[in-house]
Short mmCIF file of C-alpha atoms and ligand atoms in Angstrom, two decimals:
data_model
loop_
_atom_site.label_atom_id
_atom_site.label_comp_id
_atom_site.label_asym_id
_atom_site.label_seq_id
_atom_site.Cartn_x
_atom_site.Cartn_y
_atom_site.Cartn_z
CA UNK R 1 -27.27 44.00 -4.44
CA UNK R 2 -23.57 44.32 -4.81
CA UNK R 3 -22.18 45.00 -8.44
CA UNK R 4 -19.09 42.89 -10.12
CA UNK R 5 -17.40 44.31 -12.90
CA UNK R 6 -15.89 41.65 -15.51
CA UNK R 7 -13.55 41.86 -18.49
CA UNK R 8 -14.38 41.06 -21.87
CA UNK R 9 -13.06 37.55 -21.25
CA UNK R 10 -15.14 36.87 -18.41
CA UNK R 11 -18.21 37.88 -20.28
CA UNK R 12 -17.35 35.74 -23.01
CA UNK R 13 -17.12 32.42 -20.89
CA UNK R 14 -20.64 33.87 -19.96
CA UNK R 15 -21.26 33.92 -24.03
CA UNK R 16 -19.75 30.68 -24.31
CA UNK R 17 -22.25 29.10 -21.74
CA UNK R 18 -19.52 28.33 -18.90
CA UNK R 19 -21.04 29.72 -15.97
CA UNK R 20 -17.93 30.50 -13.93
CA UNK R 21 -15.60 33.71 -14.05
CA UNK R 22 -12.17 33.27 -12.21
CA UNK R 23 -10.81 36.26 -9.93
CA UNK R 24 -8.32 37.09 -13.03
CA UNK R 25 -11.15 38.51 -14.99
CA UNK R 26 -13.31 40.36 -12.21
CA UNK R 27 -12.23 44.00 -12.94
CA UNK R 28 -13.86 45.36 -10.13
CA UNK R 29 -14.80 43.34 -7.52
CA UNK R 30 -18.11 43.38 -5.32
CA UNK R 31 -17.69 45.59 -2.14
CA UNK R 32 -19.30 43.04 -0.21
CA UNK R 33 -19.12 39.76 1.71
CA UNK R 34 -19.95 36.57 -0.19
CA UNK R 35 -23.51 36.11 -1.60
CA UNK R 36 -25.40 37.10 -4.58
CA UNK R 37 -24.01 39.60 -6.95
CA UNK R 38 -24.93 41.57 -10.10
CA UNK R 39 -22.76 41.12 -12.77
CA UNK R 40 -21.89 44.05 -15.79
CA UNK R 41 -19.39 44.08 -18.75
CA UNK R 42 -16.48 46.67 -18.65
CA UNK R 43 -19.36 48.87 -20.57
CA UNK R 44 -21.76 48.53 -17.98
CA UNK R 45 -23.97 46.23 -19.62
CA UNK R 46 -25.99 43.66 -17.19
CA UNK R 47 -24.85 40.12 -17.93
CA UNK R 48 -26.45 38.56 -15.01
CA UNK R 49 -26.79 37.48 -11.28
CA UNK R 50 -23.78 35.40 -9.89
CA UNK R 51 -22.91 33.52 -6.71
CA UNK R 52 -19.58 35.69 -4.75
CA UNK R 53 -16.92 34.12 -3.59
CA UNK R 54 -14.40 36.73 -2.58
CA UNK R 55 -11.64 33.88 -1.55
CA UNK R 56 -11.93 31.63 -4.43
CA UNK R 57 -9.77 31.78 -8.08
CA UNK R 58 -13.85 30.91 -9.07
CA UNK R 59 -15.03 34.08 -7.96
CA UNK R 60 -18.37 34.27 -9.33
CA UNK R 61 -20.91 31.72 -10.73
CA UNK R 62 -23.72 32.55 -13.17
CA UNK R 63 -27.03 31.43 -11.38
CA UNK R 64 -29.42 33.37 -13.53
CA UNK R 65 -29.41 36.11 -16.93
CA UNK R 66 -32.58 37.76 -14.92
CA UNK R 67 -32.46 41.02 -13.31
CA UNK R 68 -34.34 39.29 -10.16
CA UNK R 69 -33.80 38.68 -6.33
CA UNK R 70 -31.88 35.54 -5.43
CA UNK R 71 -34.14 35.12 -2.39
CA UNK R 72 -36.49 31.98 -0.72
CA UNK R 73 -38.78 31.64 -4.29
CA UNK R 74 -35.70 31.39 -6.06
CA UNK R 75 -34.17 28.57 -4.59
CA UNK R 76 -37.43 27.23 -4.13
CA UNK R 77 -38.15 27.43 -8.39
CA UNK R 78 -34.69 25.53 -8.49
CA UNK R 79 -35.35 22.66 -5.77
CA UNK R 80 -38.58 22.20 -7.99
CA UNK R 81 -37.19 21.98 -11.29
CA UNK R 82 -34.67 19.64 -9.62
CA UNK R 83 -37.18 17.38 -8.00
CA UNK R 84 -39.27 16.93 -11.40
CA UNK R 85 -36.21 16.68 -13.46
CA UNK R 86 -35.38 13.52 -10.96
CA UNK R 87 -39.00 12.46 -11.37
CA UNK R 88 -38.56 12.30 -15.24
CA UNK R 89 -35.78 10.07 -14.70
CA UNK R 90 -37.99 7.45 -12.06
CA UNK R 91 -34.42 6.13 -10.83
CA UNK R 92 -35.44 2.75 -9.44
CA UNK R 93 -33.69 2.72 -6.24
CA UNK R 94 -34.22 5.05 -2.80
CA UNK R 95 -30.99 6.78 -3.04
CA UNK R 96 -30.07 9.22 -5.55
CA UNK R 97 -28.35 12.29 -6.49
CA UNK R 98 -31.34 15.59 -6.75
CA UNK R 99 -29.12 18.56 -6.87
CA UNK R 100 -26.19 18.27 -9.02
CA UNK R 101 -25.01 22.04 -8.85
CA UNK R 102 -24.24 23.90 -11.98
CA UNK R 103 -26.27 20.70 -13.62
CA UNK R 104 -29.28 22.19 -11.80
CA UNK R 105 -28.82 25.74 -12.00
CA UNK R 106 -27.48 25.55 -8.83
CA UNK R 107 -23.71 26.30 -8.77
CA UNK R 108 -21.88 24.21 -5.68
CA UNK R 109 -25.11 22.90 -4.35
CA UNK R 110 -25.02 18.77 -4.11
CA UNK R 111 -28.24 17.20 -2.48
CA UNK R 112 -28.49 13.33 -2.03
CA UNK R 113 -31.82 11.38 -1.52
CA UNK R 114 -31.05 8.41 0.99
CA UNK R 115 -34.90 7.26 1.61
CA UNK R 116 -36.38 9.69 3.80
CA UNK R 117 -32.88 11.66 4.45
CA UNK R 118 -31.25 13.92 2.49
CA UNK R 119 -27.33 14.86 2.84
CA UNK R 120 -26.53 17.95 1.31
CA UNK R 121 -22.74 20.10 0.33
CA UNK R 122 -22.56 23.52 0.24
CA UNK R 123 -19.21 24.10 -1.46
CA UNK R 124 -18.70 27.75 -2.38
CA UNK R 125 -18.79 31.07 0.14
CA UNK R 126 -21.06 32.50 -2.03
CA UNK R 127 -24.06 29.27 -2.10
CA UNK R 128 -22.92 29.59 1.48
CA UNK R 129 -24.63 32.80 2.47
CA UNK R 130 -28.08 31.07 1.06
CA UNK R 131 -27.87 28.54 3.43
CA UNK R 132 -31.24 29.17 5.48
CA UNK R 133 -33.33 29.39 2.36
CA UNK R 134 -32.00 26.71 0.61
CA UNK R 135 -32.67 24.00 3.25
CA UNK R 136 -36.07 25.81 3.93
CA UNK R 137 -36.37 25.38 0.42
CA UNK R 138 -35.47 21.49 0.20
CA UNK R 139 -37.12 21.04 3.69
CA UNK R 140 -40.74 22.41 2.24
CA UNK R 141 -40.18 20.62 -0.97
CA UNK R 142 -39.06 16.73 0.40
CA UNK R 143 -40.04 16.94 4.07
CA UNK R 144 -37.18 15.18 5.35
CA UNK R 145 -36.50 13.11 8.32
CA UNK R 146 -33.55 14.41 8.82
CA UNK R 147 -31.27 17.11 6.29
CA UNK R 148 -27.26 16.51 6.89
CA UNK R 149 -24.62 18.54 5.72
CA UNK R 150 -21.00 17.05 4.78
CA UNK R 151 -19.13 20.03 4.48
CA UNK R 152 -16.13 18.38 5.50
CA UNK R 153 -14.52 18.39 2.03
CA UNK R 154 -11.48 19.92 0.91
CA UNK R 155 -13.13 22.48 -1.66
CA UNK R 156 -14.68 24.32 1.15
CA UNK R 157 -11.07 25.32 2.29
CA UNK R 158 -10.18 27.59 -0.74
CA UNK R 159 -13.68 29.26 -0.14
CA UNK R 160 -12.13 29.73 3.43
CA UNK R 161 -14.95 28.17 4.92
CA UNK R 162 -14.83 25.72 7.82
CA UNK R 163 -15.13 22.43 7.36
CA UNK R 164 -17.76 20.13 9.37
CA UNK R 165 -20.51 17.26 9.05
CA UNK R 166 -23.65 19.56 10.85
CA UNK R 167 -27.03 18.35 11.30
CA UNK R 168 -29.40 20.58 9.84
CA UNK R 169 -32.74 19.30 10.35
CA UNK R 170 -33.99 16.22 12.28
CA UNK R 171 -32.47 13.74 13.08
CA UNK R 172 -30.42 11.30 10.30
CA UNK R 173 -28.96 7.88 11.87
CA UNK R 174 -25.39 6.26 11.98
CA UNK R 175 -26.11 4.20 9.21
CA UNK R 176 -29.03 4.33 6.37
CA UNK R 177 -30.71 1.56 4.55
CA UNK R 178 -31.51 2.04 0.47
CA UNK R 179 -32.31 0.17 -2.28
CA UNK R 180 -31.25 0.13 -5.58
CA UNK R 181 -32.49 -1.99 -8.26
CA UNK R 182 -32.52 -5.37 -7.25
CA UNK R 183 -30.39 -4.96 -4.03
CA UNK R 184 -30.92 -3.49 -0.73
CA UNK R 185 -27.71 -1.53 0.97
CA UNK R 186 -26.15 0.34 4.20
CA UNK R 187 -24.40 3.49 3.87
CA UNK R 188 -22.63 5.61 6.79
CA UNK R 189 -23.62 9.10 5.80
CA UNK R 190 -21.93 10.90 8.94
CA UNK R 191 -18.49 8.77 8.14
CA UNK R 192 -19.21 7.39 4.59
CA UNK R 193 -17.33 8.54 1.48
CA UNK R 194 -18.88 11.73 -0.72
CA UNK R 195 -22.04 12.01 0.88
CA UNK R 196 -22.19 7.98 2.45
CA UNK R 197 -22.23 6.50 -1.12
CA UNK R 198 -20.91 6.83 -5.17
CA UNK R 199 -24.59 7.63 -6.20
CA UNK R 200 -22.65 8.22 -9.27
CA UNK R 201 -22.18 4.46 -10.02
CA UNK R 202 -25.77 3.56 -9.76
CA UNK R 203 -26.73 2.80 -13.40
CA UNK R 204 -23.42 0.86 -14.09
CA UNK R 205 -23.84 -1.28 -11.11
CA UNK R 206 -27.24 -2.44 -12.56
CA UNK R 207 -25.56 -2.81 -15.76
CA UNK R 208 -23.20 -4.82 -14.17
CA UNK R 209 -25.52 -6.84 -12.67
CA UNK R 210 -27.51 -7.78 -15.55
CA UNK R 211 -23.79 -8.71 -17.41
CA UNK R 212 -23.00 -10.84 -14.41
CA UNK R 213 -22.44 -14.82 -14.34
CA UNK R 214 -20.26 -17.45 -13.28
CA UNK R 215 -17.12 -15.99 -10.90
CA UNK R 216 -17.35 -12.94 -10.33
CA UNK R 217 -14.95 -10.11 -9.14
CA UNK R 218 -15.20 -6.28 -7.97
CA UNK R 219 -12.05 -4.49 -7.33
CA UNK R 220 -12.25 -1.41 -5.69
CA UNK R 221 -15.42 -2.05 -3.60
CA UNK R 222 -15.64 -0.15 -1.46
CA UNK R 223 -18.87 -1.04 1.23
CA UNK R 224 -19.39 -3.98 -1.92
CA UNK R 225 -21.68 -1.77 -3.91
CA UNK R 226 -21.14 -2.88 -7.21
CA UNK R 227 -20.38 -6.75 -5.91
CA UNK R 228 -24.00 -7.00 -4.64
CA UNK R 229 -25.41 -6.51 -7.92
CA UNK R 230 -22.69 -9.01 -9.47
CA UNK R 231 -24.51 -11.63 -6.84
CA UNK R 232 -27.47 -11.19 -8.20
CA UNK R 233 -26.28 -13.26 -10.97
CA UNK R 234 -23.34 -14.89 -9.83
CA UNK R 235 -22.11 -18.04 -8.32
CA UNK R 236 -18.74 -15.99 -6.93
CA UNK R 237 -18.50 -13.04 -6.02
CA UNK R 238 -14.97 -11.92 -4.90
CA UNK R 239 -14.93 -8.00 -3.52
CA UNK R 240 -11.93 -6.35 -3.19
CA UNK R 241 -10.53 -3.23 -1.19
CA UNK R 242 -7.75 -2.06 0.97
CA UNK R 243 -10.54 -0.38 3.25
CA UNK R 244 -10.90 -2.65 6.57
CA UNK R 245 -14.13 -0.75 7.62
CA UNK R 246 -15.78 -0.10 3.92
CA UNK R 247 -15.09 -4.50 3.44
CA UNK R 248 -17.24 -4.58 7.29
CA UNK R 249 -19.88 -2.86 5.70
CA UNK R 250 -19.54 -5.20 2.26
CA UNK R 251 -19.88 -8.28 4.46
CA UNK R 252 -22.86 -6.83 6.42
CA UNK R 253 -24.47 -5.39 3.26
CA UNK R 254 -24.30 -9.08 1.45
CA UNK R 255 -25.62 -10.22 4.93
CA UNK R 256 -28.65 -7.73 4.51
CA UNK R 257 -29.47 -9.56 1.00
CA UNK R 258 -28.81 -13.16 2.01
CA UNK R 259 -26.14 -13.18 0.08
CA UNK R 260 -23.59 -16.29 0.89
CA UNK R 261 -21.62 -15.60 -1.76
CA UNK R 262 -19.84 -13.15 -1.62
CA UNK R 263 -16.37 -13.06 0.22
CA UNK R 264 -14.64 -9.44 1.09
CA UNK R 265 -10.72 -9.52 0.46
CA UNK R 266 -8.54 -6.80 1.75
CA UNK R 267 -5.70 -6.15 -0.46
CA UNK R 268 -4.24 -3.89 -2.66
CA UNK R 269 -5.88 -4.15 -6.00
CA UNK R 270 -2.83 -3.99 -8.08
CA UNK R 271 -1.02 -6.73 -6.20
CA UNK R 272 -4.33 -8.79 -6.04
CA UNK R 273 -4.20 -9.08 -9.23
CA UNK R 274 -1.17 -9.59 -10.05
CA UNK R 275 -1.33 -12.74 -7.60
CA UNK R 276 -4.49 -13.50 -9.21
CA UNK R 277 -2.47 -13.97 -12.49
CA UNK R 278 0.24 -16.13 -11.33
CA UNK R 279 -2.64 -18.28 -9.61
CA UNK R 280 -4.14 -18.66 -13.05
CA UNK R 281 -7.58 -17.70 -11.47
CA UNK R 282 -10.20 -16.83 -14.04
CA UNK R 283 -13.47 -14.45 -13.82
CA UNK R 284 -16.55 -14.07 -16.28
CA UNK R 285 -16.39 -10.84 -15.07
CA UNK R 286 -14.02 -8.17 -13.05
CA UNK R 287 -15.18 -4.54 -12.46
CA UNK R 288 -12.73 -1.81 -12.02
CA UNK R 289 -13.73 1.24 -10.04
CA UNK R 290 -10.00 3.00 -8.82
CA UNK R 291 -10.09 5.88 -6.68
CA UNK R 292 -9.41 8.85 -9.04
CA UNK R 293 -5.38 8.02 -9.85
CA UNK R 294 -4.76 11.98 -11.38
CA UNK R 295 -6.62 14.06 -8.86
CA UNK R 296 -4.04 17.21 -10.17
CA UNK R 297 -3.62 17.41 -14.29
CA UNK R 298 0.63 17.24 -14.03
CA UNK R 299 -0.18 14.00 -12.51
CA UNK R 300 -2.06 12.48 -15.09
CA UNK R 301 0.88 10.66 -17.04
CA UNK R 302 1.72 8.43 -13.98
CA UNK R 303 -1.96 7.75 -13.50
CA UNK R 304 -2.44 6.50 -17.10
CA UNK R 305 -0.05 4.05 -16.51
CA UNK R 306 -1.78 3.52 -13.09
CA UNK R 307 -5.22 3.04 -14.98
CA UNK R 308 -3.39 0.90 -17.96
CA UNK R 309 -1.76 -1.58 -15.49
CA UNK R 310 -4.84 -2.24 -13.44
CA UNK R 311 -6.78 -2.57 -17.12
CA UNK R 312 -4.18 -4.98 -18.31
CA UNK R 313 -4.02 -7.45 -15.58
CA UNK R 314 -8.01 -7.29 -15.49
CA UNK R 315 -7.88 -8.43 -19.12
CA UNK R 316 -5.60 -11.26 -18.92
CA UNK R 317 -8.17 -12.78 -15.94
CA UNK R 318 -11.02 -13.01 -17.90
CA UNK R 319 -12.15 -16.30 -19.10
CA UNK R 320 -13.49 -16.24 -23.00
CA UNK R 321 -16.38 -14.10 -23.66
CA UNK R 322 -16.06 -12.66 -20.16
CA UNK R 323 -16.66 -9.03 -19.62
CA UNK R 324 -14.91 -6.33 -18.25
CA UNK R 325 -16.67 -2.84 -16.47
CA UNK R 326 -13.83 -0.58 -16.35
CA UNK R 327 -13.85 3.29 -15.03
CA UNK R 328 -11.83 6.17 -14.63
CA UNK R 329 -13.09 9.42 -12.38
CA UNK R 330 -10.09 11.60 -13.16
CA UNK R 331 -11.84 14.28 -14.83
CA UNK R 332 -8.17 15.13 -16.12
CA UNK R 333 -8.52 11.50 -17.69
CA UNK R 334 -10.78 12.90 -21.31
CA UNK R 335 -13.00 10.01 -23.12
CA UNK R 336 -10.02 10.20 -25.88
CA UNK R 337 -7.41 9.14 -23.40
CA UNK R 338 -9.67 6.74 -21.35
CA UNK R 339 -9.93 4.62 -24.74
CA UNK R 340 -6.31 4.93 -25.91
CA UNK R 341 -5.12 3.99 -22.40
CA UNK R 342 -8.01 0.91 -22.82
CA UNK R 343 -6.63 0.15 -26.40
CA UNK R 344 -3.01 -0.33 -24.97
CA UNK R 345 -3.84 -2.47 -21.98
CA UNK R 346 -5.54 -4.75 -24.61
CA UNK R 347 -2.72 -5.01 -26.79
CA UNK R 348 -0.20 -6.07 -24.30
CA UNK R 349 -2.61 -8.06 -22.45
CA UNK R 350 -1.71 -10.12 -25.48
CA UNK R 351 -5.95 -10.98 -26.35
CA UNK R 352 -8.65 -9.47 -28.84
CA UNK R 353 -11.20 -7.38 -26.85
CA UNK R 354 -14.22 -5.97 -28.00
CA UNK R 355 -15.92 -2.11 -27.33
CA UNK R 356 -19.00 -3.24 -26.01
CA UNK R 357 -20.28 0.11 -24.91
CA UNK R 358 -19.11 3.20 -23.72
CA UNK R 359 -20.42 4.09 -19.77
CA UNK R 360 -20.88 7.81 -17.95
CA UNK R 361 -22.49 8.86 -14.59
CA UNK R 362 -25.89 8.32 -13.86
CA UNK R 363 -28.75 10.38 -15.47
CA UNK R 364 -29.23 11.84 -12.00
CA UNK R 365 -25.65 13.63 -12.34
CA UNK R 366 -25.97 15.21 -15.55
CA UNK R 367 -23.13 16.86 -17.36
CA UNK R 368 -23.08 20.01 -18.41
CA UNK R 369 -21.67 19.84 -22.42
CA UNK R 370 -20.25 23.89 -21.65
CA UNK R 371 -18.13 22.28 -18.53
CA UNK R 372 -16.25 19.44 -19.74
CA UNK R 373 -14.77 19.10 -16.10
CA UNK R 374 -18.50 17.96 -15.61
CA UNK R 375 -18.26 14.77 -17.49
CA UNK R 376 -15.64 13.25 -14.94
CA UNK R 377 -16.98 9.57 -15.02
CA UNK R 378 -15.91 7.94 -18.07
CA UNK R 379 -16.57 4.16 -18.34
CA UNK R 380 -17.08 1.03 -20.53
CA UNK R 381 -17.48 -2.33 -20.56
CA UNK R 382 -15.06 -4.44 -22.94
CA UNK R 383 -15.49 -8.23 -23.87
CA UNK R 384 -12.73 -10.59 -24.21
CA UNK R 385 -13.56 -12.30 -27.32
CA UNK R 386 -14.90 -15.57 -26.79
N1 SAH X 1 -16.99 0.78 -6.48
C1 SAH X 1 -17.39 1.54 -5.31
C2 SAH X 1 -16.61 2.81 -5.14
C3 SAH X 1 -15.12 2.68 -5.14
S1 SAH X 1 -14.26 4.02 -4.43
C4 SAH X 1 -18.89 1.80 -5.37
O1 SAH X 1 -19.50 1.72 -6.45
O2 SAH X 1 -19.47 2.09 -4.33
C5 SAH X 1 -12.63 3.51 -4.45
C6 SAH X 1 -12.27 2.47 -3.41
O3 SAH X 1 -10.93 2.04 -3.72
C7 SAH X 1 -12.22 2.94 -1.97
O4 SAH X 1 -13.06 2.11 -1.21
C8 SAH X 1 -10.75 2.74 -1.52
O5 SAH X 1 -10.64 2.22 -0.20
C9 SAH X 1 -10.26 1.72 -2.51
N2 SAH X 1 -8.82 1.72 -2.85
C10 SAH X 1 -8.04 2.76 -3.19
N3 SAH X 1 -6.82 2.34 -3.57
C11 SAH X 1 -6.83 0.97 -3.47
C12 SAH X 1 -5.88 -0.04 -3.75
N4 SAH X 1 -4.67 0.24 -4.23
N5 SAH X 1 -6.26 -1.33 -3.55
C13 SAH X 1 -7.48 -1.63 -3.07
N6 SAH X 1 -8.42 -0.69 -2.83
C14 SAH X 1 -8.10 0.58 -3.01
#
């Protein structure tokens, strides 16, 4: 194995328990191409084993503090640990997240239970080079249908790695059907956003569901996700999205739970709602799930006021008592901003609203407390005071 050298400041991040070290602090780099390195202080003291990327400002991430092989039985010992932490967590629904990368001692890895299929992103040069025994690994472990890779995200660009959707092992359809809680869905894993679905979302749409009465609306919907679980215990359900193909799939996923109900609008959220307004429409409850708004931090200003305008209007729609499920998943956006930006859409919405709780990602996509960029899904649902 290869040997990185790393200043005092990248073995301090080490210390600190954040398991990446950018290119600035790699004194002397690995000789070799991408894979699995060992990593020493300036002193020559073994710190640990990392994943290499030599293209990436992350150029190494800590995968163990062992002297030991990164081979087949390691990735194997990871899957495992994975797969039980998941079954600790008995998510009641087919589809969920099992890998969740530096979350599972697995830096860059993402794996995604759909049913019988599992879709899969390799996002660093260095997790890369493990390719083979990582799906022999997950293979041996889950016995797949059919293993997918959707490597066709951005990320995989400043690794310079190619980007592609490849089928790695049998054979995974067009379209996949899961359940989750109460509701049954389709997702398009080839074509679908992330890996076909927002996995992420999963507790909070059953939350939803349970808050949900009277008229209902979900803006930002997507294939109708979160509106199927609103019709579970609404009259209404209005779903909205500017996606023409993700609203097909809401209609045919409503459809799939004889669901009459539910009616897919295509619009632009932010002048939906404004309409909505002048209309004097009213909802007992409206969920909010924008694309990220501040996908680059010098950005993040103009997507407060993004965030705070959709928030506001959202507020002034609700009927007395009615709820509000509100996210952000800037990870630029912090918990302390999320709430102020909350706190000032209530005031000028002109009504009293009540913290009812505070919302995060799924169990099944921990955060890591040493990477606060981890804890990107911030959330919470707010009551308009009756
Ligand atoms: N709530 C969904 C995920 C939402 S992803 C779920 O739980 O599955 C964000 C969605 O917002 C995407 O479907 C995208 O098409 C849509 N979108 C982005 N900007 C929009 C806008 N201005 N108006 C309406 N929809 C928008």
């Amino acid at each position: 194995m290869e040997t990185a050298r790393v200043s005092r400041r990248g073995g301090d991040r080490w210390a600190q328990g954040h398991p990446w070290i950018y290119r600035s602090d790699v004194t002397r780099p690995p000789a070799g191409p991408a894979g699995a390195v060992r990593v020493v202080a300036e002193g020559g003291a073994f710190l640990g084993i990392a994943l290499w990327s030599p293209a990436s400002t992350i150029s190494l991430r800590l995968l163990t503090r062992e002297e030991r092989e990164i081979d087949f039985g390691f990735w194997r010992e990871r899957v495992d640990a994975a797969a039980r932490f998941r079954e600790s967590l008995a998510p009641d629904a087919t589809a969920y997240r099992l890998m969740h990368g530096e979350a599972d001692g697995a830096p860059s890895l993402v794996v995604d239970r759909y049913g019988e299929h599992l879709v899969v992103q390799l996002l660093s040069a260095g997790l890369e080079a493990f390719r083979g025994e990582i799906v022999s690994a997950l293979q041996e472990r889950f016995q797949p249908a059919g293993m997918l890779a959707r490597n066709d995200v951005p990320v995989r660009s400043h690794e310079q790695l190619d980007r592609s959707v490849e089928l790695l092992a049998g054979s995974v359809p067009e379209e996949l059907e899961v359940r989750e809680g109460r509701v049954r869905y389709r997702v398009a894993p080839w074509t679908g956003q992330k890996t076909g679905a927002f996995l992420d979302q999963r507790e909070n749409r059953g939350r939803a569901g349970e808050l949900s009465r009277g008229r209902a609306l979900d803006c930002f919907s997507y294939h109708g996700s979160f509106a199927l679980h609103l019709a579970t215990g609404a009259a209404e359900v209005v779903a909205v999205d500017s996606s023409a193909p993700a609203l097909a799939r809401a209609s045919e996923n409503a459809a799939l739970n004889g669901f009459e109900h539910v009616r897919a609008v295509e619009a632009n959220v932010f002048d939906f709602l404004r309409a909505q307004e002048s209309a004097g429409e009213r909802y007992d409850i409206v969920v909010l799930d924008p694309p990220a708004f501040s996908k680059r931090r010098d950005a993040l200003p103009q997507a407060l006021r993004a965030y705070k305008e959709v928030n506001l209007r959202a507020l002034r729609l609700l009927t007395p008592g009615g709820h509000l499920c509100t996210f952000s998943c800037s990870f630029h956006v912090d918990t302390a901003s999320f709430r102020e930006m909350l706190r000032s859409a209530a005031v000028d919405s002109g009504r009293p609203v009540r913290w009812i709780e505070a919302r995060g990602q799924s169990a099944d996509h921990p955060e890591l407390l040493q990477i606060p960029e981890s804890g990107y899904l911030k959330g919470a649902v707010l009551q308009a005071m009756p």
